[in-house]
Coordinates of C-alpha atoms in Angstrom, one line a residue:
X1497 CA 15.0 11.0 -25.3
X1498 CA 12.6 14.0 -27.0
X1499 CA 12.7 16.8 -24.3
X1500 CA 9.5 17.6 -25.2
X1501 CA 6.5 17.4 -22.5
X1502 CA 6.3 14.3 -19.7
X1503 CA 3.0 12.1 -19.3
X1504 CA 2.0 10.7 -16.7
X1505 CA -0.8 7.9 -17.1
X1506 CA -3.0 7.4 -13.6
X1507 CA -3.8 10.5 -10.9
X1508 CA -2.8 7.8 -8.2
X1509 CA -0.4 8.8 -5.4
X1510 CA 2.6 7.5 -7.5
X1511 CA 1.6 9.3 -10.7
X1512 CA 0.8 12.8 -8.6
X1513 CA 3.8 12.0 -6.9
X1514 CA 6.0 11.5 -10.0
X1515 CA 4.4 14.9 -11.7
X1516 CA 4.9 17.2 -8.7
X1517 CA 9.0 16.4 -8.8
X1518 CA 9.4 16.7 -12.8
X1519 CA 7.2 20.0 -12.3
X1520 CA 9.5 21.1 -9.2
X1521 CA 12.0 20.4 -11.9
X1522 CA 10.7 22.8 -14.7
X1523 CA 9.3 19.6 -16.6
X1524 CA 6.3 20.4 -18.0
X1525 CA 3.7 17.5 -17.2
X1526 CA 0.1 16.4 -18.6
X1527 CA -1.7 13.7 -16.3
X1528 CA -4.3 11.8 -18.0
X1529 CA -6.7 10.2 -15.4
X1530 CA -9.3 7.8 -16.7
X1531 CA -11.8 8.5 -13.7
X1532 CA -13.0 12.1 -12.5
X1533 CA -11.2 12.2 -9.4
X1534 CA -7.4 11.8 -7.9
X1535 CA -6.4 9.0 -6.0
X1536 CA -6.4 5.9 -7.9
X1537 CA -6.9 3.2 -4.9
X1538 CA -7.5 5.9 -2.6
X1539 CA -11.2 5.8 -4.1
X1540 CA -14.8 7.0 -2.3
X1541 CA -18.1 5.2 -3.0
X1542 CA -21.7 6.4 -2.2
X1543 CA -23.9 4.5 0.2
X1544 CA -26.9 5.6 1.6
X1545 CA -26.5 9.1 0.5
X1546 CA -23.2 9.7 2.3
X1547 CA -19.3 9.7 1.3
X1548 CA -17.4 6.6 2.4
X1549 CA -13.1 5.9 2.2
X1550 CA -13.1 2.5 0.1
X1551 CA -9.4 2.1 -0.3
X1552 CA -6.7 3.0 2.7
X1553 CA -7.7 4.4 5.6
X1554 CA -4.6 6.4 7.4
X1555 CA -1.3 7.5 6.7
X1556 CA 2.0 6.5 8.0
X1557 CA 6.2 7.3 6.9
X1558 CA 4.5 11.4 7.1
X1559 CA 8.1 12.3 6.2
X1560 CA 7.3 10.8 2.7
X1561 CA 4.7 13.5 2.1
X1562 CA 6.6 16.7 3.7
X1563 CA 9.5 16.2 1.5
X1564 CA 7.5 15.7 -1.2
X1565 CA 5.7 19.1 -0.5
X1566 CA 8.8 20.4 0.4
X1567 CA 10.3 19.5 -3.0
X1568 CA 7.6 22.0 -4.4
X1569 CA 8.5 24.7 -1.9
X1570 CA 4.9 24.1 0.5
X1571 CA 3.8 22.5 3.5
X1572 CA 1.6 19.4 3.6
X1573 CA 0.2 21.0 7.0
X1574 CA -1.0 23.8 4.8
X1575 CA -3.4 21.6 2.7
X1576 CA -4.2 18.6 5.1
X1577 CA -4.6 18.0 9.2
X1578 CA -3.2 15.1 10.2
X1579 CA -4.6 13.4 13.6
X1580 CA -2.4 11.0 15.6
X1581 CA -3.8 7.6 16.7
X1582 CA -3.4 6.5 20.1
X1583 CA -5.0 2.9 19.4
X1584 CA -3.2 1.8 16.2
X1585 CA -5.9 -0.8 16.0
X1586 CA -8.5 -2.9 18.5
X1587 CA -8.2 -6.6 18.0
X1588 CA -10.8 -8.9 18.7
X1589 CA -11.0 -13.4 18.9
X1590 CA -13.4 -15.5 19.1
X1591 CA -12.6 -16.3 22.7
X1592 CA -13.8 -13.1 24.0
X1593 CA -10.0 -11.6 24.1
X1594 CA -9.2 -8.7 23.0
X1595 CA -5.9 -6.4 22.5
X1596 CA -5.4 -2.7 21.9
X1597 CA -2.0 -1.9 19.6
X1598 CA -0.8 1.3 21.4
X1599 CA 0.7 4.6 20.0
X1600 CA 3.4 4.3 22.9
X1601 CA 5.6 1.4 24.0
X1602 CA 5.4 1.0 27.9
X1603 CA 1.2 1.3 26.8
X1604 CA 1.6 -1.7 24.4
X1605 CA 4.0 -3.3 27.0
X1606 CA 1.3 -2.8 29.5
X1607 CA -1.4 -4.4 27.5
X1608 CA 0.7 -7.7 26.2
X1609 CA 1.3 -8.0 29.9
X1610 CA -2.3 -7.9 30.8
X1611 CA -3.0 -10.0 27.6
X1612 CA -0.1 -12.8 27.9
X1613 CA 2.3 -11.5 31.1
X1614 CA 5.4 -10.0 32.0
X1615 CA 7.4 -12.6 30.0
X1616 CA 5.7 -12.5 27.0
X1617 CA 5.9 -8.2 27.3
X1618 CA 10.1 -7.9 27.8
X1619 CA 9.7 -10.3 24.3
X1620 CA 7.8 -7.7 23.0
X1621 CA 10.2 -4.9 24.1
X1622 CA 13.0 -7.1 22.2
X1623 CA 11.0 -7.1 19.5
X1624 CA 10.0 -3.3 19.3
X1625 CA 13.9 -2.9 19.4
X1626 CA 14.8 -5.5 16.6
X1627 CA 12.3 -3.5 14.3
X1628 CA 13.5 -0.3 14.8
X1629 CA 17.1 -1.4 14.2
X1630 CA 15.4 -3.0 10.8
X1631 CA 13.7 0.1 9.7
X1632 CA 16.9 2.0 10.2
X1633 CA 18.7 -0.2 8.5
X1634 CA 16.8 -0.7 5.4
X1635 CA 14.7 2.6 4.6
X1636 CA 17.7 3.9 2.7
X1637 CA 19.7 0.8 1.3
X1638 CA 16.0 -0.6 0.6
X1639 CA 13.0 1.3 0.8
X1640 CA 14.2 4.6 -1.0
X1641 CA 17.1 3.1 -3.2
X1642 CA 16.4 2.8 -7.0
X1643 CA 17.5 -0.5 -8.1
X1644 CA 17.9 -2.7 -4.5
X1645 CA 19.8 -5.9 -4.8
X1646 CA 21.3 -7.9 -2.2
X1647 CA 24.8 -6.8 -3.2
X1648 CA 23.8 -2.9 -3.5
X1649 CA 22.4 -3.3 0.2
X1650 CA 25.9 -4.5 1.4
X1651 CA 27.5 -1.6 -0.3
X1652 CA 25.2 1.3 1.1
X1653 CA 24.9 0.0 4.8
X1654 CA 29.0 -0.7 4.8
X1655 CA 31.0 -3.3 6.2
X1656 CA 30.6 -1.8 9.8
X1657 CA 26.9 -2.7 9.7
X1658 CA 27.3 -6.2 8.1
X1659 CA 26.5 -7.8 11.8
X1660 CA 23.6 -5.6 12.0
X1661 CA 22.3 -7.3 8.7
X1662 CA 22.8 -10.7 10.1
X1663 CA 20.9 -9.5 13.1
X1664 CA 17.9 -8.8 10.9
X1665 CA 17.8 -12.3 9.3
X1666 CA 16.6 -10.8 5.7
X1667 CA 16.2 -14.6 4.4
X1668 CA 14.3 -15.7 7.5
X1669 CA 10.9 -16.7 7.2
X1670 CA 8.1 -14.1 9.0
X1671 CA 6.1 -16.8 10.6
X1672 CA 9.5 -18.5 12.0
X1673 CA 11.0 -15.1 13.3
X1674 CA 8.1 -14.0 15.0
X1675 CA 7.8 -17.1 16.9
X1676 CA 11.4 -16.2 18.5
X1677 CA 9.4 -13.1 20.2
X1678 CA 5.7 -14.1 20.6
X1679 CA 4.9 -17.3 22.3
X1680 CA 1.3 -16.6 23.0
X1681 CA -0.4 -17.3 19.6
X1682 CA -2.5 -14.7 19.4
X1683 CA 0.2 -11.8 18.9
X1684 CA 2.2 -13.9 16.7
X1685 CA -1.2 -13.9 14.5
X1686 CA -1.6 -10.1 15.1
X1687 CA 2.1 -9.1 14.2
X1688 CA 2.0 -11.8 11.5
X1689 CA -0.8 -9.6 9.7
X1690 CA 1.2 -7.2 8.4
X1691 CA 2.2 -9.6 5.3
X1692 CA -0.6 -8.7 4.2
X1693 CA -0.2 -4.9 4.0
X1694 CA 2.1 -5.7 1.0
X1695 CA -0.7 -9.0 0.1
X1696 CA 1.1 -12.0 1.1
X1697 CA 0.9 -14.5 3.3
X1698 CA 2.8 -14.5 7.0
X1699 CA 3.7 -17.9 6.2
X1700 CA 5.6 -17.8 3.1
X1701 CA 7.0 -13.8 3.6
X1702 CA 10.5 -12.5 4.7
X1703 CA 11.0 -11.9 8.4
X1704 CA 12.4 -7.7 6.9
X1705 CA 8.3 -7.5 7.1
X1706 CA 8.5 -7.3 11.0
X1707 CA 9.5 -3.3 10.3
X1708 CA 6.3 -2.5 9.6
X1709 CA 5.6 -2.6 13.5
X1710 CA 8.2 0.2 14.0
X1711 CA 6.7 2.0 11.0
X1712 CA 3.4 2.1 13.0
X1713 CA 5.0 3.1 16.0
X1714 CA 6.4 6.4 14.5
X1715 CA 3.3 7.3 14.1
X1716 CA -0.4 6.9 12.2
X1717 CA -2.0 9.4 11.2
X1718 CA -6.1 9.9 10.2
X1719 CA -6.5 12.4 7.5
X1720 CA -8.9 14.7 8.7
X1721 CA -12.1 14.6 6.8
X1722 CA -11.3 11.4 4.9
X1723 CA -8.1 10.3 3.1
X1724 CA -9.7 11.7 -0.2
X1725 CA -8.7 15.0 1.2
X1726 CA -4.8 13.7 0.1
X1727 CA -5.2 12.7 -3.2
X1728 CA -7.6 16.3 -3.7
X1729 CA -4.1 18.0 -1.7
X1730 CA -1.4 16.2 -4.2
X1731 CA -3.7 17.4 -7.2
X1732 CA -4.3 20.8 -6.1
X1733 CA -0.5 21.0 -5.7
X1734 CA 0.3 19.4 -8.8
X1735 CA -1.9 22.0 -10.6
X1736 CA -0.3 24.7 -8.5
X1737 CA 3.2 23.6 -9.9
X1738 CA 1.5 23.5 -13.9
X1739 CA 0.9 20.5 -14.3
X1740 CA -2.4 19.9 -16.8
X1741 CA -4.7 17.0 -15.0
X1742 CA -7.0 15.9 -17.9
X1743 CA -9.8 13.6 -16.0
X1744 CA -11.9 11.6 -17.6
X1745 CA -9.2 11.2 -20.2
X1746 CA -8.1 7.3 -20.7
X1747 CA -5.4 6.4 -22.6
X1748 CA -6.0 3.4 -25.2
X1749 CA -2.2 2.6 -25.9
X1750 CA 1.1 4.4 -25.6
X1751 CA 3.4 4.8 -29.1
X1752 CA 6.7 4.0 -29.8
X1753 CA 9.0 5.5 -32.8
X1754 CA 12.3 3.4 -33.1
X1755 CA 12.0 1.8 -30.1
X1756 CA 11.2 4.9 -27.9
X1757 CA 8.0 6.6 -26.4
X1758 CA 6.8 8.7 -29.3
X1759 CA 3.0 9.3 -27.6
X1760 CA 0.2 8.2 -26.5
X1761 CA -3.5 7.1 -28.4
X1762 CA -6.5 8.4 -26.0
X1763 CA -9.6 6.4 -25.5
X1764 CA -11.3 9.6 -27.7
X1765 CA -8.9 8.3 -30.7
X1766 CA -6.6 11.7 -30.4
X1767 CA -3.0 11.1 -30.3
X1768 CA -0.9 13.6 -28.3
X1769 CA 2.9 13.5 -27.8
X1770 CA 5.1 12.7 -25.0
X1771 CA 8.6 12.6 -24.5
X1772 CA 8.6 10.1 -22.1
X1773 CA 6.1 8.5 -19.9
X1774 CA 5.0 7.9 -15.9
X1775 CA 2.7 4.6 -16.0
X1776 CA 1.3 4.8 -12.9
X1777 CA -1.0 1.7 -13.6
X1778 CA -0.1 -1.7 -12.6
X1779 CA 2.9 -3.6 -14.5
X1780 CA 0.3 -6.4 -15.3
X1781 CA -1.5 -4.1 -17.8
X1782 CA 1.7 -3.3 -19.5
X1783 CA 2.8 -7.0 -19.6
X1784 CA -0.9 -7.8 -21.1
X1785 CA -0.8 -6.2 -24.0
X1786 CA -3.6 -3.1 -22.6
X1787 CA -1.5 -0.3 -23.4
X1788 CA -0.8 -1.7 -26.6
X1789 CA 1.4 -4.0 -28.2
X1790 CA 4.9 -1.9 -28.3
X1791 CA 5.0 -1.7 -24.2
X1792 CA 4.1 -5.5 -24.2
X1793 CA 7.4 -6.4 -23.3
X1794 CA 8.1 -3.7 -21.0
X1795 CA 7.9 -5.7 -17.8
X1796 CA 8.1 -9.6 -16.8
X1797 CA 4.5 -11.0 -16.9
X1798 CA 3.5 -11.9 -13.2
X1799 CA 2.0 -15.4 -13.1
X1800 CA -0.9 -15.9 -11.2
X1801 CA 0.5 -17.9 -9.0
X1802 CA 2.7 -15.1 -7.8
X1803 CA -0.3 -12.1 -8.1
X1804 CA -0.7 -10.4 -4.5
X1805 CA -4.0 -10.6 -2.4
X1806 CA -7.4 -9.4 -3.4
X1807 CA -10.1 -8.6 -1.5
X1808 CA -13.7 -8.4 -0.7
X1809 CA -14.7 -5.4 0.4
X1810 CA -18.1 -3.7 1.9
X1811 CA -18.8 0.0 2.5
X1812 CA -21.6 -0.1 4.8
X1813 CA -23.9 2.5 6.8
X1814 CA -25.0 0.7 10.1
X1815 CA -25.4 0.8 13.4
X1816 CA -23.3 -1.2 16.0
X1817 CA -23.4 -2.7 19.2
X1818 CA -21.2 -5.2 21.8
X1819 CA -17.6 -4.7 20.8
X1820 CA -16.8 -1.0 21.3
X1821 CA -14.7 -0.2 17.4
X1822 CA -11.3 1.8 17.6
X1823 CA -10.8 3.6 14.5
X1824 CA -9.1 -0.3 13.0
X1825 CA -10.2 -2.6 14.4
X1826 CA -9.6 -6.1 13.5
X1827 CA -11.5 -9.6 14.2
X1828 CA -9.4 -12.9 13.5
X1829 CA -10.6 -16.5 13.4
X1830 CA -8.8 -19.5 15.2
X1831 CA -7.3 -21.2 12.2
X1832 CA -4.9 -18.2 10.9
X1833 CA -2.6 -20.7 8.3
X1834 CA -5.6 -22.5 6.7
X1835 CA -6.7 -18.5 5.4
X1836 CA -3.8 -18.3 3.7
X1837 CA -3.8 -21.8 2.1
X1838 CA -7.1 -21.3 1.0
X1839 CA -6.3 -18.3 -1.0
X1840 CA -3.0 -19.2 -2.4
X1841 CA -3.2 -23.0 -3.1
X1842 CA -6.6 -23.3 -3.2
X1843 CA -7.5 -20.1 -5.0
X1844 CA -10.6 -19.9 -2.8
X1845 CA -12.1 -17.4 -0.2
X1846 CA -11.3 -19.2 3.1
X1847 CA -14.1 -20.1 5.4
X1848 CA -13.2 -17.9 8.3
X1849 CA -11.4 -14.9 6.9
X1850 CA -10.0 -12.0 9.7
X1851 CA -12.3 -9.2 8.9
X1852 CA -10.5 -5.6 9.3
X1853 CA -13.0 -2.0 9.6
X1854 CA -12.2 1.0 9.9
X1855 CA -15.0 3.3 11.6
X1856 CA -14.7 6.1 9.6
X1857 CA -16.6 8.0 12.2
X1858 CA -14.3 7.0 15.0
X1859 CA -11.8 9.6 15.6
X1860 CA -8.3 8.5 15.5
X1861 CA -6.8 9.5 19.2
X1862 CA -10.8 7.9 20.7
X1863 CA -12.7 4.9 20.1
X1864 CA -16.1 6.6 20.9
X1865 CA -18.1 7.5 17.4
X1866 CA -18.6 10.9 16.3
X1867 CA -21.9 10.0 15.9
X1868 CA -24.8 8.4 17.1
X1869 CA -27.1 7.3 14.9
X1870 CA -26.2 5.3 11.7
X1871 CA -22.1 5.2 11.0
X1872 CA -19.5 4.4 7.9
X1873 CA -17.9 1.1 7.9
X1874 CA -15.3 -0.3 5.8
X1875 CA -14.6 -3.6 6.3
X1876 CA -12.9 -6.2 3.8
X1877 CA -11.6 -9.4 3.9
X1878 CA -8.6 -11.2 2.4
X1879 CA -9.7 -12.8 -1.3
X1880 CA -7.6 -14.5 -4.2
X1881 CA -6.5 -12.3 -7.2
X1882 CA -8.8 -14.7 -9.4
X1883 CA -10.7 -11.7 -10.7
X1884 CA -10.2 -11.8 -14.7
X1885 CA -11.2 -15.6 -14.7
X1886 CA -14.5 -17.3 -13.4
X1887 CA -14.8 -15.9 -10.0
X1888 CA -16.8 -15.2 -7.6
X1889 CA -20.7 -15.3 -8.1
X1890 CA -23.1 -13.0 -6.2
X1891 CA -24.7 -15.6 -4.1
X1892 CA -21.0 -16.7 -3.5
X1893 CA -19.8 -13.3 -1.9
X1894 CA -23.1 -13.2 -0.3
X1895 CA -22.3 -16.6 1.5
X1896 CA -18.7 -14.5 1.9
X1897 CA -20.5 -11.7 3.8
X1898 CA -22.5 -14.2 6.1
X1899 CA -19.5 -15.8 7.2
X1900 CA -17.7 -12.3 8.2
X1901 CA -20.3 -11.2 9.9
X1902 CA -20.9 -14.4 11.9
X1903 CA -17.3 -14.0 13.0
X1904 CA -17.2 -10.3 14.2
X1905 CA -20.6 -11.6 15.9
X1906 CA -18.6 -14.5 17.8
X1907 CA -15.9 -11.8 18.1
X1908 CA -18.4 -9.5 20.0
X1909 CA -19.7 -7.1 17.2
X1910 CA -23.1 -7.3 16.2
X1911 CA -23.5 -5.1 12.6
X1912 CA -27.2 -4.0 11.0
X1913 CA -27.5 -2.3 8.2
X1914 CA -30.2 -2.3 5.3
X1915 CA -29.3 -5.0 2.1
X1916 CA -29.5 -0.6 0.4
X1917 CA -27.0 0.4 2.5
X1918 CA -23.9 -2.0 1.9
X1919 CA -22.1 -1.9 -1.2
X1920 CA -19.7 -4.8 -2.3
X1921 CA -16.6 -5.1 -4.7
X1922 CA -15.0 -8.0 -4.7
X1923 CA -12.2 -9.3 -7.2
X1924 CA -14.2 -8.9 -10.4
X1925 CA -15.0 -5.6 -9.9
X1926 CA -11.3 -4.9 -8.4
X1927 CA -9.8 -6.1 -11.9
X1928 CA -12.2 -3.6 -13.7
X1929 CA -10.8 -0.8 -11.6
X1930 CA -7.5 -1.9 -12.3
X1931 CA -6.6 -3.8 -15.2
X1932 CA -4.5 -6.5 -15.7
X1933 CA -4.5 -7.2 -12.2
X1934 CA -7.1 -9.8 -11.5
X1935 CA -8.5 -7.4 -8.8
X1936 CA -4.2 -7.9 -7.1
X1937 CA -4.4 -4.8 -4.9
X1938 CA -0.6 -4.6 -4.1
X1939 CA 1.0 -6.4 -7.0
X1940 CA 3.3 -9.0 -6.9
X1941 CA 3.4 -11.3 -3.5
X1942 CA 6.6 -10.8 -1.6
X1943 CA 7.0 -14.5 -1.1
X1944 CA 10.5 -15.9 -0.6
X1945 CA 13.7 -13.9 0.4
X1946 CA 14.3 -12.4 -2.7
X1947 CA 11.1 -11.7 -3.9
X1948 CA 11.6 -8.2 -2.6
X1949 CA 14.2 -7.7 -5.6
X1950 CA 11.5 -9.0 -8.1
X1951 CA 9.2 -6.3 -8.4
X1952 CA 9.9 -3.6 -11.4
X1953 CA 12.0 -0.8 -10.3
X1954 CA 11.3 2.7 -12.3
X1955 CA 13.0 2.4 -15.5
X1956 CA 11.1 -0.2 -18.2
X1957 CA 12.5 -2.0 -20.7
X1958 CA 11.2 0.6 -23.3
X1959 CA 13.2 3.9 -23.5
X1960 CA 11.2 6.6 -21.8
X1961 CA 9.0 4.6 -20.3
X1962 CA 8.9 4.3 -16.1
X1963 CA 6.6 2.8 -13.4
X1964 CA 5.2 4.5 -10.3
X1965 CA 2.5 2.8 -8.2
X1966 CA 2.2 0.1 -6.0
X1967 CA 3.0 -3.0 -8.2
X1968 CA 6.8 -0.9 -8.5
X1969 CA 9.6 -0.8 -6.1
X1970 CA 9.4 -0.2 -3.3
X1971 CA 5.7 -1.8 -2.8
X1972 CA 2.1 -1.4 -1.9
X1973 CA 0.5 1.4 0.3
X1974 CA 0.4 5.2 0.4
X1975 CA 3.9 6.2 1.1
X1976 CA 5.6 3.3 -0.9
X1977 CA 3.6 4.7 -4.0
X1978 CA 4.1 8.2 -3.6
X1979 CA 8.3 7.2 -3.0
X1980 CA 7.8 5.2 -6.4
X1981 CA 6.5 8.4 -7.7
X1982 CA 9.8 9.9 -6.6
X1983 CA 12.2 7.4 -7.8
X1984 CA 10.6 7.4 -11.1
X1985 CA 11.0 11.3 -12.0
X1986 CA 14.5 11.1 -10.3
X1987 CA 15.2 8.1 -13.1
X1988 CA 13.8 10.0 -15.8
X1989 CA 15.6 13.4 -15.3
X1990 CA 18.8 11.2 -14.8
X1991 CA 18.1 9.8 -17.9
X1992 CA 17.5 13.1 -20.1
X1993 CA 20.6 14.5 -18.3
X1994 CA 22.6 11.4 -19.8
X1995 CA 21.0 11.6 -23.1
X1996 CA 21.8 15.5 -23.2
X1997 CA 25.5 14.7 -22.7
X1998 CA 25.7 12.2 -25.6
X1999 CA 24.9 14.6 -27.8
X2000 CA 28.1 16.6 -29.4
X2001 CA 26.3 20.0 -30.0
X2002 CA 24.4 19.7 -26.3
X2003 CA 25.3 21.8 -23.2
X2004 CA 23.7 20.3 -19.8
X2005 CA 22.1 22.3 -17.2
X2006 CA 23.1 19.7 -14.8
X2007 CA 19.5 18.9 -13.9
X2008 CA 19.6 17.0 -10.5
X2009 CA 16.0 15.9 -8.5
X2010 CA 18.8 15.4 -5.7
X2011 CA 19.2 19.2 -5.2
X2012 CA 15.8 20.0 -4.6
X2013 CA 14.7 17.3 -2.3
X2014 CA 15.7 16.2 1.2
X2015 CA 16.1 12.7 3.1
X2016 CA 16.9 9.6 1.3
X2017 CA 17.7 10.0 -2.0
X2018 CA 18.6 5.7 -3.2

């Protein structure tokens, strides 16, 4: 591998996150960023005159970020302000019931109680304790490790912890294992949701899922002033630390020379060299042939079959009335399995989808609005990853958008807003964005127990060429990214360290990301 200059393709959180370690490293890094802003999914939209989130919402695993800015000798607190939640989300059902996910566990015991009993609340407080124990066990022989496999996990958690494995049934089904803890329907439908922060189904995903409860209970986090306010932080640090953020800048196809990254061909038809290369894109593009034909076979080709969810999303500026909005809240539909067998057998938008919005106006720690006239919405439903073939028409994701909000109105919400001031991107538009996706917002489904171990780690099957971003290991969502940011620049510096020891004439520097960064190192 050249040591000449890294690039990193996409100003996503896994791409800013991959640049600030090489720079922390002396790596000298040019990002080339197709749109004119950071942030990748983390993406604004205009409605009605005002600035509205369009992509995540909060932040969660905070320890991701301050060792990141750590690792570049600042302070994440000196760039952002982070608000706690006290109502991780409102949830809402067509029987007029409703639930409040707490911040604290005697406040979410209290409110299972009131919602299902006492029984149904010590279930809860064995479940709170099983996902803790999970998260423990697999944020470093998982979640932070390189290359995961089911043998590597044995080795880093040790034979003393082999009955704590068993315990957390990593083979189990989701749906199955929740139904040990929850009898009352409704919170195994709640709990069940969070398949879907990595786009699959509760039905067909691995019980190791149920962590995410624990993850939520260490804390959520609103970013004040919108979570653009990150990706604008990461950049300005990255530009701090030298590295050279060209916007605007696509690149048309990255270059090989004897089988290795050589450079990359911009959109503009200039060529500019690279040593090695972040993608920070999803592997689909690669696998399609987008980047060119010499990174085709860099990564599997996904099938369809196995792409995560989609979505159809509105950002809307509206008033509200009847069910008072936390910060999340989310309204679900009596027939939770037929969703999901409408998007992934039938490939088609099911007809009573659970809506999610975030009140963007709605502080994080108080559901009352920081407003009181017209207020930001996002709201989106679940939608197949069709978005590269026929798709959806207009009058279709109309027809979509009736149905939702007939459902948050049986659910208690009543929503009004001018046809001006709601703007819609559904699949189509998602696979636009985000090439070679089909509008698959969190890559590959985690369906089965192994298809965690499926998703591309860092390293590519092209020399000098790595992955960061959410279709990589370890996953989908803010902190997963900006961790496959991390593992990626840790690959590539172990790589140039390697290649600078094969040489005869060469004398190492014994360049390590491990002695500049803290926590979990894979």
């Amino acid at each position: 591998m050249s040591d000449g200059r890294v690039a990193v393709i996409g100003a996503g959180v896994g791409g800013l996150a991959a640049a600030i370690r090489l720079a922390a490293e002396g790596v000298g890094v040019d990002l080339y960023e197709a749109a004119a802003y950071p942030g990748g999914k983390m993406r604004q939209v205009t409605v009605a005159g005002r600035q509205l989130d369009a992509g995540p919402t909060v932040l969660t695993m905070d320890w991701v970020f301050r060792e990141l800015f750590e690792a570049a000798g600042a302070r994440l607190d000196d760039y952002v302000t982070l608000e706690p939640a006290d109502i991780l989300a409102r949830h809402a059902w067509p029987d007029g019931s409703r639930f409040d996910l707490l911040a604290g566990l005697e406040a979410t015991m209290a409110e299972v109680a009131r919602l299902s009993g006492a029984e149904e609340a010590a279930r809860y407080r064995a479940f709170a304790a099983q996902t803790a124990a999970d998260y423990t066990l697999f944020r470093d022989s998982f979640i932070a490790a390189s290359r995961p496999s089911p043998l590597s996990i044995l080795t880093r958690i040790g034979p003393a912890r082999w009955r704590d494995l068993i315990a957390a049934q990593p083979s189990a089904n989701l749906w199955r294992r929740l139904g040990r803890y929850f009898h009352d329907p409704r919170l195994r439908q709640l709990f069940g949701r969070y398949a879907t922060y990595c786009g699959s189904s509760p039905f067909a995903a691995p019980a190791t899922l149920m962590l995410i409860a624990h993850v939520e209970r260490a804390g959520v986090w609103r970013v004040r002033g919108g979570m653009h306010q990150l990706a604008a932080a990461l950049a300005a640090l990255a530009g701090r630390m030298g590295v050279q953020i060209y916007y605007r800048t696509p690149v048309a196809e990255i270059l090989t020379r004897a089988g290795r990254i050589h450079a990359l061909r911009l959109a503009d038809g200039n060529t500019v060299g690279a040593g090695a290369v972040v993608f920070n894109g999803d592997a689909g593009a690669l696998s399609a042939g987008l980047l060119g034909p010499a990174t085709r076979r860099a990564t599997p080709k996904v099938p369809v079959r196995r792409r995560s969810l989609s979505a159809i999303a509105w950002s809307v500026v509206g008033r509200t009335q009847g069910l008072p909005l936390s910060h999340h809240t989310v309204v679900f539909g009596t027939d939770y399995r037929e969703e999901f067998e409408a998007i992934f057998r039938r490939r088609t938008v099911p007809a009573e989808p659970t809506a999610y919005l975030c009140a963007l106006d709605r502080p994080a720690a108080t559901a009352a609005p920081e407003t009181s006239g017209a207020e930001r919405l996002h709201i989106h439903i679940n939608a197949p990853a069709d978005g590269d073939g026929a798709g959806l028409n207009d009058r279709e994701i109309e027809r979509c958008r009736e149905r939702t909000w007939a459902l948050m109105a049986r659910c208690g919400l009543e929503i009004a807003a001018e046809p001006t001031a709601i703007s819609t991107t559904g699949p189509a538009a998602f696979e636009r964005l985000f090439p070679g996706t089909g509008g698959a917002l969190y890559g590959q489904t985690t369906h089965g127990p192994v298809a965690s171990f499926l998703r591309p780690t860092a390293a590519t099957r092209v020399p000098g060429l790595y992955l960061a971003g959410g279709s990589a290991h370890p996953g989908a969502g803010i902190p997963m990214a900006a961790l496959s940011g991390k593992l990626a620049a840790e690959r590539l510096m172990a790589d140039r360290v390697s290649t600078k020891r094969s040489r005869p004439a060469a004398i190492s520097g014994g360049i390590s990301m491990r002695s500049r960064t803290t926590g979990a190192t894979g």
